[in-house]
Amino acid sequence: MKKSLFLYLFIIAALMNVFTYKYFTSKENSTLKPEIQVENSSNSKTLSDSISKLTDKLYDANAFSLENNDRAQNYLTENKVTNIAAFDEKVKQALLAYNDNEAGNKFTDQPKMGEQKFIINKVKLLNHRWIIANYSNGELWGEVLLKYFIDDKDGISFEIMNSYLYPAALN
């Protein structure tokens, strides 16, 4: 009987130790979780602030673009352009088609220098009338401001307003 009493006391002591250990470890974890949540909430606040700053910068960068210019879009809509994105792509492709010319793209306002011809790399429609583009021949870089016109047959013509070729970098 004495042996069974010690056995029961030992089992009860072991169970109490297990329950005490579980209680204190769960209490420790529960006190750490709010700190982690506070860190995560401050990180999410920082991330949301960063996202809003980047969104503002993107909006500012696209201030002069056909996609964000309601007046230019209204003008195009009045002239039977229904899909602005498709129109944008059509104008860009019409300008880039001149890159296939052996002498280079004539709308860079630069003659062929050496073996490489000047071709237009990037194009951005500013509104219903103007385009800005950059061009290069692999060594020299420049930018050009163009006017574009749509005729009655949906043909697109371009006119150079101004062009600038950056000087070669001094090494």
PDB file of N, CA, C and O in Angstrom, residues 110 118-122 134-143 164-169:
ATOM      1  N   GLN A 110      18.852  62.659 -87.462  1.00  0.00           N
ATOM      2  CA  GLN A 110      20.296  62.433 -87.481  1.00  0.00           C
ATOM      3  C   GLN A 110      20.644  61.573 -88.692  1.00  0.00           C
ATOM      4  O   GLN A 110      20.009  60.552 -88.932  1.00  0.00           O
ATOM      5  N   PHE A 118      20.889  55.350 -86.810  1.00  0.00           N
ATOM      6  CA  PHE A 118      20.117  55.775 -85.647  1.00  0.00           C
ATOM      7  C   PHE A 118      18.724  55.177 -85.739  1.00  0.00           C
ATOM      8  O   PHE A 118      18.049  55.296 -86.763  1.00  0.00           O
ATOM      9  N   ILE A 119      18.316  54.543 -84.648  1.00  0.00           N
ATOM     10  CA  ILE A 119      16.968  53.990 -84.579  1.00  0.00           C
ATOM     11  C   ILE A 119      16.313  54.440 -83.285  1.00  0.00           C
ATOM     12  O   ILE A 119      16.983  54.728 -82.304  1.00  0.00           O
ATOM     13  N   ILE A 120      15.002  54.491 -83.309  1.00  0.00           N
ATOM     14  CA  ILE A 120      14.225  54.891 -82.135  1.00  0.00           C
ATOM     15  C   ILE A 120      14.048  53.673 -81.238  1.00  0.00           C
ATOM     16  O   ILE A 120      13.682  52.588 -81.709  1.00  0.00           O
ATOM     17  N   ASN A 121      14.320  53.871 -79.941  1.00  0.00           N
ATOM     18  CA  ASN A 121      14.233  52.772 -78.973  1.00  0.00           C
ATOM     19  C   ASN A 121      12.930  52.797 -78.192  1.00  0.00           C
ATOM     20  O   ASN A 121      12.237  51.796 -78.093  1.00  0.00           O
ATOM     21  N   LYS A 122      12.615  53.929 -77.594  1.00  0.00           N
ATOM     22  CA  LYS A 122      11.419  54.049 -76.759  1.00  0.00           C
ATOM     23  C   LYS A 122      10.582  55.215 -77.239  1.00  0.00           C
ATOM     24  O   LYS A 122      11.103  56.253 -77.642  1.00  0.00           O
ATOM     25  N   ASN A 134      13.334  58.354 -77.549  1.00  0.00           N
ATOM     26  CA  ASN A 134      14.791  58.377 -77.489  1.00  0.00           C
ATOM     27  C   ASN A 134      15.329  57.467 -78.579  1.00  0.00           C
ATOM     28  O   ASN A 134      14.671  56.531 -79.023  1.00  0.00           O
ATOM     29  N   TYR A 135      16.533  57.776 -79.025  1.00  0.00           N
ATOM     30  CA  TYR A 135      17.124  57.030 -80.120  1.00  0.00           C
ATOM     31  C   TYR A 135      18.614  56.870 -79.882  1.00  0.00           C
ATOM     32  O   TYR A 135      19.212  57.582 -79.065  1.00  0.00           O
ATOM     33  N   SER A 136      19.215  55.941 -80.596  1.00  0.00           N
ATOM     34  CA  SER A 136      20.649  55.728 -80.480  1.00  0.00           C
ATOM     35  C   SER A 136      21.156  54.985 -81.707  1.00  0.00           C
ATOM     36  O   SER A 136      20.381  54.424 -82.474  1.00  0.00           O
ATOM     37  N   ASN A 137      22.491  55.008 -81.837  1.00  0.00           N
ATOM     38  CA  ASN A 137      23.133  54.176 -82.845  1.00  0.00           C
ATOM     39  C   ASN A 137      24.059  53.164 -82.177  1.00  0.00           C
ATOM     40  O   ASN A 137      24.912  52.584 -82.811  1.00  0.00           O
ATOM     41  N   GLY A 138      23.904  52.989 -80.891  1.00  0.00           N
ATOM     42  CA  GLY A 138      24.734  52.074 -80.132  1.00  0.00           C
ATOM     43  C   GLY A 138      25.851  52.786 -79.388  1.00  0.00           C
ATOM     44  O   GLY A 138      26.336  52.300 -78.382  1.00  0.00           O
ATOM     45  N   GLU A 139      26.264  53.941 -79.873  1.00  0.00           N
ATOM     46  CA  GLU A 139      27.323  54.719 -79.229  1.00  0.00           C
ATOM     47  C   GLU A 139      26.821  56.085 -78.770  1.00  0.00           C
ATOM     48  O   GLU A 139      27.186  56.559 -77.713  1.00  0.00           O
ATOM     49  N   LEU A 140      25.999  56.704 -79.577  1.00  0.00           N
ATOM     50  CA  LEU A 140      25.461  58.029 -79.275  1.00  0.00           C
ATOM     51  C   LEU A 140      23.968  57.915 -78.992  1.00  0.00           C
ATOM     52  O   LEU A 140      23.276  57.086 -79.588  1.00  0.00           O
ATOM     53  N   TRP A 141      23.500  58.782 -78.111  1.00  0.00           N
ATOM     54  CA  TRP A 141      22.098  58.745 -77.701  1.00  0.00           C
ATOM     55  C   TRP A 141      21.485  60.122 -77.868  1.00  0.00           C
ATOM     56  O   TRP A 141      22.152  61.139 -77.714  1.00  0.00           O
ATOM     57  N   GLY A 142      20.198  60.139 -78.128  1.00  0.00           N
ATOM     58  CA  GLY A 142      19.508  61.412 -78.262  1.00  0.00           C
ATOM     59  C   GLY A 142      18.026  61.262 -78.004  1.00  0.00           C
ATOM     60  O   GLY A 142      17.519  60.162 -77.769  1.00  0.00           O
ATOM     61  N   GLU A 143      17.349  62.405 -78.053  1.00  0.00           N
ATOM     62  CA  GLU A 143      15.902  62.431 -77.856  1.00  0.00           C
ATOM     63  C   GLU A 143      15.284  63.334 -78.905  1.00  0.00           C
ATOM     64  O   GLU A 143      15.916  64.286 -79.375  1.00  0.00           O
ATOM     65  N   TYR A 164      17.670  66.347 -80.095  1.00  0.00           N
ATOM     66  CA  TYR A 164      18.915  66.623 -79.404  1.00  0.00           C
ATOM     67  C   TYR A 164      19.744  65.359 -79.336  1.00  0.00           C
ATOM     68  O   TYR A 164      19.251  64.312 -78.904  1.00  0.00           O
ATOM     69  N   LEU A 165      20.996  65.453 -79.770  1.00  0.00           N
ATOM     70  CA  LEU A 165      21.936  64.351 -79.697  1.00  0.00           C
ATOM     71  C   LEU A 165      22.953  64.665 -78.619  1.00  0.00           C
ATOM     72  O   LEU A 165      23.613  65.709 -78.658  1.00  0.00           O
ATOM     73  N   TYR A 166      23.034  63.810 -77.616  1.00  0.00           N
ATOM     74  CA  TYR A 166      23.959  64.027 -76.518  1.00  0.00           C
ATOM     75  C   TYR A 166      25.390  63.849 -77.009  1.00  0.00           C
ATOM     76  O   TYR A 166      25.667  62.973 -77.831  1.00  0.00           O
ATOM     77  N   PRO A 167      26.315  64.668 -76.507  1.00  0.00           N
ATOM     78  CA  PRO A 167      27.709  64.512 -76.927  1.00  0.00           C
ATOM     79  C   PRO A 167      28.271  63.171 -76.433  1.00  0.00           C
ATOM     80  O   PRO A 167      27.825  62.618 -75.433  1.00  0.00           O
ATOM     81  N   ALA A 168      29.280  62.677 -77.164  1.00  0.00           N
ATOM     82  CA  ALA A 168      29.915  61.426 -76.766  1.00  0.00           C
ATOM     83  C   ALA A 168      30.578  61.598 -75.404  1.00  0.00           C
ATOM     84  O   ALA A 168      31.138  62.649 -75.109  1.00  0.00           O
ATOM     85  N   ALA A 169      30.498  60.565 -74.595  1.00  0.00           N
ATOM     86  CA  ALA A 169      31.091  60.621 -73.250  1.00  0.00           C
ATOM     87  C   ALA A 169      32.612  60.679 -73.361  1.00  0.00           C
ATOM     88  O   ALA A 169      33.213  59.990 -74.177  1.00  0.00           O
TER      89      ALA A 169
END
